CSV table of C-alpha atoms in Angstrom, one decimal:
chain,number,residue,atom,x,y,z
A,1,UNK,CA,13.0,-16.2,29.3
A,2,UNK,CA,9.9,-18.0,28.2
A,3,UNK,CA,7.2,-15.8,29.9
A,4,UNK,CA,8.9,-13.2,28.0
A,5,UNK,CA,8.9,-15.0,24.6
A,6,UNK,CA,5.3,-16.2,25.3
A,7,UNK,CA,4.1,-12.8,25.7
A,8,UNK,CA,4.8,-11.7,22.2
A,9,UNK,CA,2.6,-14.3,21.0
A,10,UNK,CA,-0.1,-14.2,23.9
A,11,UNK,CA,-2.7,-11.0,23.1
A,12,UNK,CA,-5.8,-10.9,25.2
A,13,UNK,CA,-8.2,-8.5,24.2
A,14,UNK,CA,-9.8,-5.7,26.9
A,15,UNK,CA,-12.6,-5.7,24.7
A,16,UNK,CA,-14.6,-9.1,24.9
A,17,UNK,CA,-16.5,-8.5,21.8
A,18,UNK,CA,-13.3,-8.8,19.7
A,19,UNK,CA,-13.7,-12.8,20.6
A,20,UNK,CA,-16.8,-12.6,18.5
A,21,UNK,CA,-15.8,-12.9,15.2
A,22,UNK,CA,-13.3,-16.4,16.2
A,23,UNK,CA,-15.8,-18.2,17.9
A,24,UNK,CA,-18.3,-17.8,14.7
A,25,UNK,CA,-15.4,-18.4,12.4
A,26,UNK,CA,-14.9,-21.3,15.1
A,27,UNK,CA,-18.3,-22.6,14.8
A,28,UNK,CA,-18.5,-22.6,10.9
A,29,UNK,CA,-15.7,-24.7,10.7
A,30,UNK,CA,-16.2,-27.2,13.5
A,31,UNK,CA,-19.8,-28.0,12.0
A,32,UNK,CA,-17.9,-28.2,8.4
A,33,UNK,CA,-16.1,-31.0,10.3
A,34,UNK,CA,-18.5,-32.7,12.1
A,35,UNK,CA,-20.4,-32.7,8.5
A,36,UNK,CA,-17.8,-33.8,6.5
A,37,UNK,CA,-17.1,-36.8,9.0
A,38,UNK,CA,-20.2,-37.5,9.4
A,39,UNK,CA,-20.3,-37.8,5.4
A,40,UNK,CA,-17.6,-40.2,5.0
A,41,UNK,CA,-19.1,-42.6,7.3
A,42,UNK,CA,-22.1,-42.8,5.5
A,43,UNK,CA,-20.4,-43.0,2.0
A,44,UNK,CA,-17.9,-45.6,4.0
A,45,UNK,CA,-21.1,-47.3,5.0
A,46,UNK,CA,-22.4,-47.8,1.7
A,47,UNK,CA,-19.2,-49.0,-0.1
A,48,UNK,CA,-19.3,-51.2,2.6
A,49,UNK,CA,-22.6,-53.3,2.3
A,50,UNK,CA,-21.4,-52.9,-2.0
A,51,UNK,CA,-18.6,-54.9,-1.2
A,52,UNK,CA,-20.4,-57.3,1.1
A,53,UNK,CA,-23.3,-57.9,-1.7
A,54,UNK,CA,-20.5,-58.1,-4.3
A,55,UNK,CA,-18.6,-60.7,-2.4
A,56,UNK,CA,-21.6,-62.9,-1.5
A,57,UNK,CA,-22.3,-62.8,-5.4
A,58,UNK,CA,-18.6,-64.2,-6.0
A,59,UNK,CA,-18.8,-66.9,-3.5
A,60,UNK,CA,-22.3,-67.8,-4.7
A,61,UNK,CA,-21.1,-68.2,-8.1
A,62,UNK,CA,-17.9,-70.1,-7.2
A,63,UNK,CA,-19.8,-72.1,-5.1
A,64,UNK,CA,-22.8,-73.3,-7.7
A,65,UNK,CA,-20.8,-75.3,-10.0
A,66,UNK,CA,-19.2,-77.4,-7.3
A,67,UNK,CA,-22.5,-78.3,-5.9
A,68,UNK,CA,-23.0,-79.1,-9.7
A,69,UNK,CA,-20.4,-81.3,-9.9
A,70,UNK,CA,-20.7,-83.2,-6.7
A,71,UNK,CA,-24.8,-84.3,-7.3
């Protein structure tokens, strides 16, 4: 019973050039993907080394007036 049902869904062109128009369609969107990913990681980078920076600032500031009071 499955080859059967399989087959309606299976079509395999005679005509290779038919194939044409998916793997462009194929293409576009794969290198929308890999730029897309590759854009996060970069923005994901950045907020990053902002939170790093910002965090150092806190723990800078916390830290000064205990220094302060200890001398």
């Amino acid at each position: 019973m499955w080859p059967s049902v399989l087959n309606l869904f299976l079509y395999f062109p005679e005509d290779k050039r038919e194939y044409i128009p998916a793997a462009i369609s194929f293409a576009v969107f794969f290198l929308l993907a890999v730029f897309t990913m590759r854009l996060i990681i970069v923005i994901s980078r950045k907020q990053e080394n902002e939170a790093k920076r910002f965090e150092r600032e806190l723990l800078g500031k916390k830290d000064e007036p205990e220094r302060t009071k200890d001398v």
